[in-house]
Short mmCIF file of C-alpha atoms in Angstrom, two decimals:
data_model
loop_
_atom_site.label_atom_id
_atom_site.label_comp_id
_atom_site.label_asym_id
_atom_site.label_seq_id
_atom_site.Cartn_x
_atom_site.Cartn_y
_atom_site.Cartn_z
CA MET A 764 82.70 70.55 113.32
CA SER A 765 84.98 73.31 111.35
CA ASP A 766 88.00 72.22 109.56
CA ARG A 767 89.85 75.65 110.83
CA ASP A 768 92.67 75.65 112.86
CA ASP A 769 92.58 76.73 116.42
CA ILE A 770 92.76 79.94 115.27
CA GLY A 771 89.63 80.24 113.08
CA GLN A 772 87.46 78.41 115.97
CA LEU A 773 88.34 80.63 118.30
CA ARG A 774 87.18 83.42 115.53
CA GLU A 775 83.96 81.24 114.85
CA ARG A 776 82.89 81.24 118.50
CA LYS A 777 83.54 84.99 118.75
CA LEU A 778 81.54 85.23 115.15
CA ALA A 779 78.94 83.10 117.02
CA GLU A 780 79.01 85.44 120.46
CA LEU A 781 78.77 88.94 118.59
CA THR A 782 75.73 87.59 116.65
CA THR A 783 73.75 87.27 119.69
CA LEU A 784 74.36 90.92 120.42
CA GLY A 785 71.24 91.14 118.22
CA LEU A 786 73.07 94.14 116.67
CA ARG A 787 73.81 94.10 112.16
CA VAL A 788 76.51 91.64 111.06
CA ALA A 789 77.88 91.23 107.19
CA PRO A 790 75.33 93.48 105.39
CA ASN A 791 75.33 92.84 102.22
CA ARG A 792 76.89 96.86 101.23
CA PHE A 793 78.13 99.61 103.29
CA GLY A 794 78.15 103.11 102.33
CA PRO A 795 78.67 105.64 100.60
CA ILE A 796 82.18 105.38 102.60
CA ARG A 797 84.91 108.29 102.20
CA HIS A 798 88.44 107.44 102.30
CA GLY A 799 91.25 108.05 105.10
CA ASP A 800 92.76 110.44 102.67
CA GLU A 801 90.01 112.60 101.64
CA ILE A 802 88.98 113.15 104.90
CA ARG A 803 92.59 114.15 105.94
CA ASP A 804 93.40 116.57 102.36
CA GLU A 805 89.81 117.75 103.52
CA PHE A 806 89.63 118.65 107.13
CA ASP A 807 88.78 122.18 106.93
CA ALA A 808 85.25 121.29 105.50
CA LEU A 809 84.63 117.90 107.21
CA ASP A 810 85.84 118.86 110.57
CA GLY A 811 82.51 118.16 112.87
CA GLU A 812 80.73 116.12 109.97
CA ARG A 813 79.00 112.99 110.33
CA VAL A 814 81.05 110.16 107.52
CA SER A 815 80.98 106.71 107.26
CA VAL A 816 84.56 104.80 106.67
CA ALA A 817 85.42 101.01 105.62
CA GLY A 818 88.64 98.97 106.10
CA ARG A 819 90.39 96.60 107.38
CA LEU A 820 91.28 96.71 110.84
CA MET A 821 94.90 96.48 111.55
CA ARG A 822 95.37 97.76 114.97
CA VAL A 823 93.56 98.46 117.98
CA ARG A 824 94.38 100.08 121.92
CA LEU A 825 92.04 99.77 124.80
CA MET A 826 91.86 102.10 127.68
CA GLY A 827 89.07 100.91 129.41
CA LYS A 828 86.06 102.49 128.61
CA ALA A 829 87.98 103.93 125.30
CA ALA A 830 89.74 102.78 122.35
CA PHE A 831 92.00 103.94 119.09
CA ALA A 832 91.91 101.53 116.12
CA HIS A 833 92.97 102.07 113.06
CA ILE A 834 91.44 100.62 109.68
CA GLN A 835 93.07 100.54 106.05
CA ASP A 836 91.85 101.52 102.98
CA LEU A 837 93.21 102.23 99.78
CA SER A 838 94.94 105.16 100.76
CA GLY A 839 96.44 104.16 103.78
CA GLN A 840 95.39 104.02 107.51
CA LEU A 841 92.97 106.29 109.18
CA GLN A 842 92.13 106.21 113.03
CA LEU A 843 88.85 105.42 114.73
CA TYR A 844 88.34 106.66 118.20
CA PHE A 845 85.78 104.43 120.44
CA LYS A 846 84.25 105.13 123.70
CA ARG A 847 81.59 103.33 125.51
CA ASP A 848 79.06 105.92 126.37
CA ASP A 849 78.80 106.77 123.00
CA LEU A 850 78.20 103.97 121.75
CA GLY A 851 76.54 101.93 124.13
CA GLU A 852 77.32 98.90 125.77
CA ALA A 853 76.37 96.57 123.42
CA LYS A 854 77.95 98.45 120.65
CA TYR A 855 81.01 98.56 122.54
CA GLU A 856 80.86 94.58 123.27
CA TYR A 857 80.60 94.12 119.75
CA PHE A 858 83.55 96.38 118.79
CA LYS A 859 85.72 94.71 121.28
CA LEU A 860 84.38 91.28 119.93
CA LEU A 861 86.47 91.76 116.52
CA ASP A 862 89.82 90.65 115.60
CA LEU A 863 92.36 91.97 113.76
CA GLY A 864 92.27 91.68 109.91
CA ASP A 865 88.25 91.93 109.82
CA ILE A 866 87.09 94.54 107.36
CA ILE A 867 84.55 96.70 109.25
CA GLY A 868 82.17 99.75 108.42
CA ALA A 869 82.32 102.67 110.79
CA GLU A 870 80.33 106.02 111.14
CA GLY A 871 81.02 108.99 113.09
CA THR A 872 82.45 112.42 112.97
CA VAL A 873 85.39 114.18 111.84
CA PHE A 874 88.00 115.74 114.30
CA ARG A 875 91.51 115.87 115.51
CA THR A 876 93.12 114.50 118.41
CA ARG A 877 95.22 116.73 121.14
CA THR A 878 98.08 115.01 118.85
CA GLY A 879 97.02 116.48 115.88
CA GLU A 880 96.06 112.86 113.99
CA VAL A 881 92.89 113.38 112.10
CA SER A 882 90.48 110.65 113.07
CA VAL A 883 86.44 109.70 113.30
CA HIS A 884 84.83 109.63 116.44
CA VAL A 885 82.81 106.26 116.22
CA ASP A 886 78.87 106.27 116.81
CA ASP A 887 78.35 103.03 115.12
CA VAL A 888 80.25 100.50 113.82
CA VAL A 889 79.44 96.90 111.89
CA LEU A 890 81.06 94.08 110.99
CA LEU A 891 81.24 93.39 107.18
CA SER A 892 83.23 90.35 106.79
CA LYS A 893 85.26 88.33 109.48
CA ALA A 894 88.48 87.36 108.64
CA PHE A 895 88.59 83.42 110.35
CA ALA A 896 92.61 83.59 108.71
CA PRO A 897 94.71 85.54 110.87
CA LEU A 898 96.98 88.51 109.12
CA PRO A 899 100.75 86.04 109.47
CA GLU A 900 103.09 86.61 112.60
CA LYS A 901 105.55 89.83 112.01
CA PHE A 902 103.00 90.89 109.16
CA HIS A 903 103.69 94.14 109.17
CA GLY A 904 106.54 95.04 106.54
CA LEU A 905 106.11 91.75 105.14
CA SER A 906 108.94 90.90 103.19
CA ASP A 907 109.39 86.95 102.46
CA VAL A 908 109.34 86.91 98.73
CA GLU A 909 107.56 83.45 98.04
CA THR A 910 104.68 84.87 100.67
CA ARG A 911 104.22 88.02 99.04
CA TYR A 912 104.49 86.60 95.43
CA ARG A 913 101.98 83.71 96.43
CA GLN A 914 99.90 85.25 98.20
CA ARG A 915 99.63 88.78 96.78
CA TYR A 916 96.60 89.96 98.62
CA LEU A 917 99.12 89.53 102.05
CA ASP A 918 101.44 91.44 100.09
CA LEU A 919 99.21 94.13 99.52
CA ILE A 920 97.62 94.70 103.27
CA ALA A 921 101.06 94.92 104.66
CA ASN A 922 103.00 97.05 102.38
CA GLU A 923 101.99 100.34 101.53
CA GLU A 924 104.74 100.19 98.54
CA SER A 925 102.96 97.12 96.69
CA ARG A 926 99.63 99.04 96.56
CA ARG A 927 101.35 102.32 95.47
CA ILE A 928 103.18 100.32 92.51
CA VAL A 929 99.48 99.13 91.60
CA VAL A 930 97.85 102.42 91.72
CA VAL A 931 100.87 104.06 89.81
CA ARG A 932 101.09 100.84 87.08
CA SER A 933 97.21 101.94 86.22
CA ALA A 934 98.17 105.53 85.33
CA ILE A 935 100.77 104.61 83.96
CA VAL A 936 98.43 102.77 81.14
CA ARG A 937 95.97 105.32 81.27
CA SER A 938 97.89 108.21 80.64
CA LEU A 939 99.67 105.95 78.26
CA ARG A 940 96.71 105.47 76.50
CA ARG A 941 95.91 109.10 76.26
CA PHE A 942 99.33 110.17 74.59
CA LEU A 943 99.19 107.78 71.88
CA ASP A 944 95.00 108.51 71.24
CA GLY A 945 95.43 112.27 71.02
CA ARG A 946 98.09 111.77 68.64
CA GLY A 947 95.78 109.83 66.14
CA PHE A 948 96.79 106.29 66.78
CA ILE A 949 93.91 103.56 66.73
CA GLU A 950 93.84 100.93 69.57
CA VAL A 951 93.53 97.45 67.82
CA GLU A 952 94.14 93.63 69.31
CA THR A 953 96.02 90.88 67.33
CA PRO A 954 95.72 87.41 68.18
CA VAL A 955 97.33 86.32 71.41
CA MET A 956 97.43 82.11 69.75
CA GLN A 957 98.93 81.96 66.57
CA PRO A 958 99.49 79.76 63.87
CA LEU A 959 103.25 81.06 63.46
CA TYR A 960 104.86 83.05 66.46
CA GLY A 961 107.14 85.76 65.00
CA GLY A 962 108.30 89.45 65.63
CA GLY A 963 110.72 88.96 67.78
CA VAL A 964 113.93 86.42 68.91
CA ALA A 965 112.27 84.02 71.57
CA LYS A 966 111.51 80.40 72.41
CA PRO A 967 107.72 80.58 72.33
CA PHE A 968 105.02 78.96 74.55
CA VAL A 969 103.11 76.08 72.70
CA THR A 970 99.76 74.75 72.90
CA HIS A 971 97.30 72.16 70.88
CA TYR A 972 93.89 73.71 69.55
CA ALA A 973 91.70 70.77 69.86
CA ALA A 974 89.10 71.65 67.36
CA LEU A 975 91.65 72.66 64.79
CA ASP A 976 94.08 69.89 65.69
CA MET A 977 97.38 71.85 65.32
CA ASP A 978 99.73 73.53 67.48
CA VAL A 979 99.35 77.20 68.00
CA TYR A 980 101.95 79.72 69.62
CA LEU A 981 101.22 82.09 72.52
CA ARG A 982 102.93 85.45 70.69
CA ILE A 983 106.21 86.63 71.62
CA ALA A 984 105.24 90.18 69.89
CA THR A 985 102.43 91.82 68.11
CA GLU A 986 104.67 92.88 65.15
CA LEU A 987 103.99 90.96 62.37
CA TYR A 988 100.07 91.13 62.66
CA LEU A 989 100.25 95.17 63.36
CA LYS A 990 102.60 95.90 60.26
CA ARG A 991 99.68 94.13 58.31
CA LEU A 992 97.12 96.83 59.32
CA ILE A 993 99.57 99.64 57.83
CA VAL A 994 99.82 97.26 54.81
CA GLY A 995 95.93 97.88 54.94
CA GLY A 996 96.10 101.50 55.44
CA LEU A 997 95.50 101.66 59.54
CA GLU A 998 98.52 104.46 59.74
CA ARG A 999 98.91 104.25 63.32
CA VAL A 1000 98.16 101.25 65.54
CA TYR A 1001 99.46 100.21 68.86
CA GLU A 1002 98.64 97.48 71.36
CA ILE A 1003 98.52 97.07 74.83
CA GLY A 1004 98.74 93.28 75.88
CA LYS A 1005 100.46 90.32 77.07
CA ASP A 1006 103.50 88.52 75.06
CA PHE A 1007 105.05 85.52 76.25
CA ARG A 1008 108.47 84.07 76.49
CA ASN A 1009 109.35 80.45 77.25
CA GLU A 1010 112.21 81.24 78.97
CA GLY A 1011 113.95 82.15 82.55
CA PHE A 1012 113.30 85.10 85.13
CA SER A 1013 115.76 87.35 85.76
CA ARG A 1014 115.84 91.25 87.26
CA LYS A 1015 114.15 92.24 84.40
CA ASN A 1016 112.20 89.49 82.61
CA SER A 1017 109.36 87.75 82.89
CA PRO A 1018 108.11 84.82 81.03
CA GLU A 1019 104.79 86.81 81.00
CA PHE A 1020 104.70 90.39 80.43
CA THR A 1021 103.21 93.57 78.83
CA MET A 1022 104.11 95.13 76.03
CA CYS A 1023 103.08 97.95 74.02
CA GLU A 1024 103.79 97.79 70.40
CA LEU A 1025 103.22 101.11 68.02
CA TYR A 1026 103.39 101.90 64.08
CA GLU A 1027 103.23 104.88 62.27
CA ALA A 1028 103.34 105.13 58.57
CA TYR A 1029 105.13 107.53 56.75
CA ALA A 1030 108.19 107.81 59.72
CA ASP A 1031 111.18 106.53 60.39
CA TYR A 1032 113.22 105.37 63.92
CA GLY A 1033 114.15 109.22 63.99
CA ASP A 1034 110.56 110.19 64.03
CA ILE A 1035 110.27 107.28 66.82
CA MET A 1036 112.94 108.63 69.05
CA ASP A 1037 111.17 111.80 68.95
CA LEU A 1038 108.31 110.34 70.12
CA MET A 1039 109.36 108.38 73.01
CA GLU A 1040 110.98 110.52 74.52
CA ARG A 1041 108.28 112.88 74.51
CA MET A 1042 106.02 109.70 75.46
CA VAL A 1043 107.68 108.80 78.22
CA ALA A 1044 108.39 112.95 80.03
CA CYS A 1045 104.64 113.07 79.48
CA ILE A 1046 103.60 110.04 81.35
CA ALA A 1047 106.07 110.72 83.86
CA GLN A 1048 104.36 114.50 84.46
CA ASP A 1049 101.25 113.47 84.24
CA VAL A 1050 101.57 110.31 86.39
CA LEU A 1051 104.07 111.63 89.26
CA SER A 1052 104.12 115.49 88.70
CA THR A 1053 107.56 115.70 87.58
CA GLN A 1054 110.17 114.74 84.99
CA VAL A 1055 112.91 113.69 87.30
CA VAL A 1056 112.85 110.46 88.66
CA ARG A 1057 114.38 108.59 91.50
CA TYR A 1058 115.90 105.19 90.61
CA GLY A 1059 118.20 103.61 93.26
CA ASP A 1060 121.42 106.08 93.53
CA TYR A 1061 120.27 108.02 90.64
CA GLU A 1062 118.19 110.97 90.01
CA ILE A 1063 117.24 110.35 86.02
CA ASP A 1064 115.93 113.66 83.97
CA LEU A 1065 113.48 112.58 81.17
CA ALA A 1066 112.78 115.57 79.81
CA PRO A 1067 113.77 115.63 76.08
CA PRO A 1068 116.11 115.60 74.46
CA TRP A 1069 117.55 112.28 75.09
CA ARG A 1070 121.02 111.32 74.36
CA ARG A 1071 121.49 109.54 70.69
CA LEU A 1072 124.33 107.65 70.47
CA THR A 1073 125.38 105.15 67.99
CA ILE A 1074 126.53 101.61 68.67
CA ARG A 1075 129.97 101.95 67.26
CA ASP A 1076 130.68 105.58 69.35
CA ALA A 1077 129.16 103.78 72.61
CA LEU A 1078 132.01 100.78 72.61
CA VAL A 1079 134.86 103.57 71.79
CA GLN A 1080 133.48 105.22 75.08
CA TYR A 1081 132.83 102.02 77.42
CA ALA A 1082 135.16 99.32 75.84
CA ASP A 1083 137.91 100.97 73.75
CA LEU A 1084 137.18 99.03 70.67
CA ASP A 1085 135.77 100.60 67.44
CA MET A 1086 133.83 97.97 65.40
CA ALA A 1087 135.18 99.08 62.26
CA GLU A 1088 138.50 98.20 62.69
CA TYR A 1089 137.14 94.29 63.15
CA ARG A 1090 135.56 93.35 60.22
CA SER A 1091 135.38 89.46 60.91
CA ALA A 1092 133.52 87.42 63.63
CA GLU A 1093 137.07 86.06 64.37
CA SER A 1094 139.12 89.47 64.88
CA MET A 1095 135.58 90.83 66.60
CA ARG A 1096 135.75 87.44 69.09
CA ALA A 1097 139.58 88.18 69.60
CA ALA A 1098 138.93 91.48 70.82
CA ALA A 1099 135.97 90.68 73.11
CA VAL A 1100 137.82 87.96 74.71
CA ALA A 1101 140.42 90.63 75.53
CA ARG A 1102 138.19 92.70 77.09
CA GLY A 1103 137.35 89.92 79.47
CA VAL A 1104 133.67 89.43 77.67
CA GLU A 1105 133.13 85.58 77.04
CA VAL A 1106 131.65 84.36 73.44
CA ASN A 1107 130.95 81.89 71.81
CA ASP A 1108 133.40 79.66 68.96
CA ASP A 1109 131.10 80.11 66.44
CA ALA A 1110 129.22 83.31 67.83
CA THR A 1111 128.65 85.81 64.51
CA ARG A 1112 130.41 89.41 64.57
CA GLY A 1113 126.99 91.19 65.23
CA GLU A 1114 126.43 88.44 68.40
CA VAL A 1115 129.80 89.19 69.76
CA VAL A 1116 128.80 93.20 69.49
CA GLU A 1117 125.60 92.40 71.62
CA ARG A 1118 128.03 90.42 74.35
CA LEU A 1119 130.21 93.60 74.62
CA VAL A 1120 127.12 95.82 74.58
CA SER A 1121 125.29 93.94 77.33
CA GLY A 1122 128.76 93.33 79.07
CA LEU A 1123 130.52 96.72 78.62
CA VAL A 1124 127.82 99.13 77.47
CA GLU A 1125 124.60 98.73 79.02
CA SER A 1126 125.40 99.69 83.04
CA ASN A 1127 126.54 102.87 81.64
CA LEU A 1128 123.52 104.27 80.20
CA ILE A 1129 121.52 105.62 83.22
CA GLU A 1130 120.55 109.02 81.82
CA PRO A 1131 118.28 108.08 78.98
CA THR A 1132 119.75 107.10 75.99
CA PHE A 1133 118.91 105.63 72.16
CA LEU A 1134 121.48 103.45 71.41
CA MET A 1135 121.21 103.13 67.58
CA ASP A 1136 122.61 101.83 64.37
CA TYR A 1137 122.74 98.38 64.98
CA PRO A 1138 124.71 95.51 62.61
CA ILE A 1139 122.26 93.53 60.63
CA ASP A 1140 123.66 90.37 62.01
CA PHE A 1141 123.01 91.92 65.67
CA PRO A 1142 120.47 89.57 67.17
CA GLY A 1143 116.82 91.16 66.53
CA SER A 1144 117.67 92.78 63.57
CA LEU A 1145 116.10 90.71 61.90
CA LEU A 1146 112.83 93.36 60.65
CA ALA A 1147 114.79 96.37 60.80
CA LYS A 1148 115.40 98.05 57.45
CA ARG A 1149 118.85 98.86 56.49
CA LYS A 1150 120.53 102.27 57.42
CA GLN A 1151 120.94 104.61 54.42
CA GLY A 1152 124.77 105.43 53.20
CA ASP A 1153 125.59 102.38 55.11
CA LEU A 1154 123.75 98.88 54.41
CA GLU A 1155 126.06 96.89 56.74
CA LEU A 1156 124.14 98.45 59.76
CA THR A 1157 119.98 98.92 60.33
CA GLU A 1158 118.06 101.79 61.28
CA ARG A 1159 117.30 100.59 64.77
CA PHE A 1160 117.50 101.94 68.15
CA GLU A 1161 117.30 100.33 71.79
CA ALA A 1162 116.63 103.13 74.75
CA TYR A 1163 117.83 102.68 77.73
CA ALA A 1164 117.76 104.55 81.43
CA ALA A 1165 119.03 103.36 84.65
CA GLY A 1166 121.03 100.79 82.64
CA MET A 1167 117.87 98.77 81.89
CA GLU A 1168 116.20 98.82 78.12
CA LEU A 1169 113.50 99.73 77.20
CA GLY A 1170 112.37 99.75 74.03
CA ASN A 1171 113.48 98.36 70.68
CA ALA A 1172 112.44 99.90 67.41
CA PHE A 1173 113.27 100.25 63.25
CA THR A 1174 112.40 101.72 60.74
CA GLU A 1175 110.76 98.76 59.52
CA LEU A 1176 112.23 96.89 56.89
CA ASN A 1177 109.10 97.05 53.66
CA ASP A 1178 111.16 95.54 50.70
CA PRO A 1179 109.50 91.96 50.57
CA ASP A 1180 113.04 90.65 48.50
CA ASP A 1181 115.08 91.34 51.25
CA GLN A 1182 112.39 90.71 54.06
CA ARG A 1183 112.12 86.69 52.74
CA ARG A 1184 116.31 86.73 52.47
CA ARG A 1185 116.90 87.54 55.55
CA MET A 1186 113.59 85.17 57.22
CA GLU A 1187 114.84 81.90 55.00
CA GLU A 1188 118.42 82.89 56.19
CA ALA A 1189 117.36 83.07 59.87
CA ALA A 1190 115.08 79.71 59.29
CA THR A 1191 117.87 77.79 58.85
CA LYS A 1192 119.90 78.34 62.05
CA ALA A 1193 119.63 75.63 64.19
CA ASP A 1194 119.70 77.59 67.72
CA GLY A 1195 115.64 77.24 67.91
CA GLY A 1196 115.14 81.05 68.38
CA HIS A 1197 114.27 82.13 65.42
CA GLN A 1198 110.62 82.53 63.56
CA ALA A 1199 109.89 80.13 60.47
CA VAL A 1200 109.34 81.81 57.27
CA ASP A 1201 105.99 83.60 57.15
CA HIS A 1202 104.86 83.70 54.11
CA ASP A 1203 101.42 85.12 55.02
CA PHE A 1204 103.86 88.09 55.81
CA LEU A 1205 105.51 88.53 53.09
CA LEU A 1206 102.61 88.25 51.11
CA ALA A 1207 101.21 91.37 53.15
CA LEU A 1208 104.64 93.24 51.87
CA GLU A 1209 104.17 92.20 48.61
CA HIS A 1210 100.77 94.65 48.13
CA GLY A 1211 103.01 97.44 49.48
CA MET A 1212 103.78 98.69 53.18
CA PRO A 1213 104.72 102.57 53.16
CA PRO A 1214 107.72 103.75 55.11
CA THR A 1215 107.16 102.79 58.84
CA GLY A 1216 108.44 103.31 62.37
CA GLY A 1217 107.84 101.12 64.93
CA LEU A 1218 108.60 100.63 68.94
CA GLY A 1219 107.87 97.89 71.26
CA PHE A 1220 108.72 98.87 74.58
CA GLY A 1221 107.98 97.00 78.00
CA VAL A 1222 105.34 98.19 80.21
CA ASP A 1223 106.74 96.58 83.33
CA ARG A 1224 109.55 98.08 83.02
CA LEU A 1225 108.25 101.99 82.36
CA VAL A 1226 106.82 100.65 85.64
CA MET A 1227 110.17 99.81 87.43
CA LEU A 1228 111.42 103.19 86.75
CA LEU A 1229 108.56 105.34 87.37
CA THR A 1230 108.27 103.73 90.37
CA ASN A 1231 111.83 102.59 91.62
CA ALA A 1232 110.85 98.60 91.77
CA HIS A 1233 114.42 96.83 91.42
CA GLN A 1234 112.35 93.58 90.23
CA VAL A 1235 110.19 93.21 87.56
CA ARG A 1236 108.38 91.29 89.56
CA GLU A 1237 106.97 93.51 91.94
CA THR A 1238 105.08 95.57 88.99
CA ILE A 1239 103.59 92.36 88.06
CA LEU A 1240 100.53 91.00 90.63
CA PHE A 1241 100.50 87.39 90.07
CA PRO A 1242 103.86 86.31 88.64
CA LEU A 1243 104.16 83.00 87.57
CA LEU A 1244 106.06 81.06 90.40
CA ARG A 1245 107.50 76.90 90.44
CA ARG A 1246 104.60 74.96 91.69
CA ARG A 1247 104.64 74.15 95.77
CA GLY A 1248 106.55 71.26 96.10
CA ALA A 1249 108.12 71.10 92.74
CA ALA A 1250 111.45 71.46 93.97
CA ASP A 1251 111.25 68.87 96.66
CA ALA A 1252 109.53 66.36 94.46
CA GLN A 1253 112.33 66.75 91.64
CA SER A 1254 115.05 65.97 94.10
#
């Protein structure tokens, strides 16, 4: 006795009945097939030609001795026309025993209906895979977030936009690789499990490596390993891969995310600005055939040059605050509070500037903007080189568009003494957000690292921008979710 529910058992019986007709069922392969978009695009050449198509049965409209149906493949939906006199009695009954959700193959001739819809007049049909579980109620336009993310396959079946994001994301990554490969960068792979995490300010995931009886960390960044390669003479390197930060979800953040980090010897942050604006514009043109994208209510022109704006000028423009007039942490905290920005009582001057930027500046950076020249104690500036001519600042920028940070970049700190002092100072802080002193990385710097520009940017966020997605989880196929029932069990 099957343990399927009533609908599943009904579908089992229909499958058993279908097999009694003596026709093919569930062959191991079918094709080669044509997709619906190919047939529509090449209709003039295919009109009257016989083709094979396959997909999931989405709609059926029976009209006695004939029927229209729609199947869905990767490109969308395609209409099929079935006529009993052409199929024969057995094949037509076979077709009528199919259920919505079944995956079928069909062969027939291409034609255009009187209403103008490109279709296939079917003369042979075969069940390729039985759907024993039905599509959910109110399936078309499935919008329940829990179902969409937990059963992503249903989301992909139901929502054309979700399928589009997957396809565009793949194209973005391919275009990114072409761009960097074409400029002499070498793609490399660095460890995901690290004995000492670093390259960012974040709480890591910790796991235990049994064979060595030691705790290791899932990487929060690839920076320190990639810079070792620069020391080793690989002058242009990049890596696209997963990073992990043991922090909460937000509209723009996921604990597991995809980053691209790149490093170029003999370059500084100005060179990396030039590189990034050309790269993003090139990817948009390559994938979308335009450099002007819509994000929410905005049309954003990604064509270079992007605006370059110092932190100081940004605070003057958007917060009516000149940070040069507030030299101490206390005065900066008072200025922030006066502008409605909450800060901790012990926040450093740089930490207050970060709160001001996130609270009053970021949302105004709609057009592509490089926000640059960060204070030395601004969080995340640990590995950035001091600015020539003003040692209280670093040669660092963050790239923004649509009010969203896309990437973070430095002229990389290559002075081992300055790097050691900063790491040791950071390691004494008790907030748990800084790495320990990485002596192996410092030893690499002792061997000499050329002046270098580096960039890390979120692939997921770039996909958000280029697909008009407003939640990062829309761009991640299988985002981490709370275990089913976990919330109930904890209450």
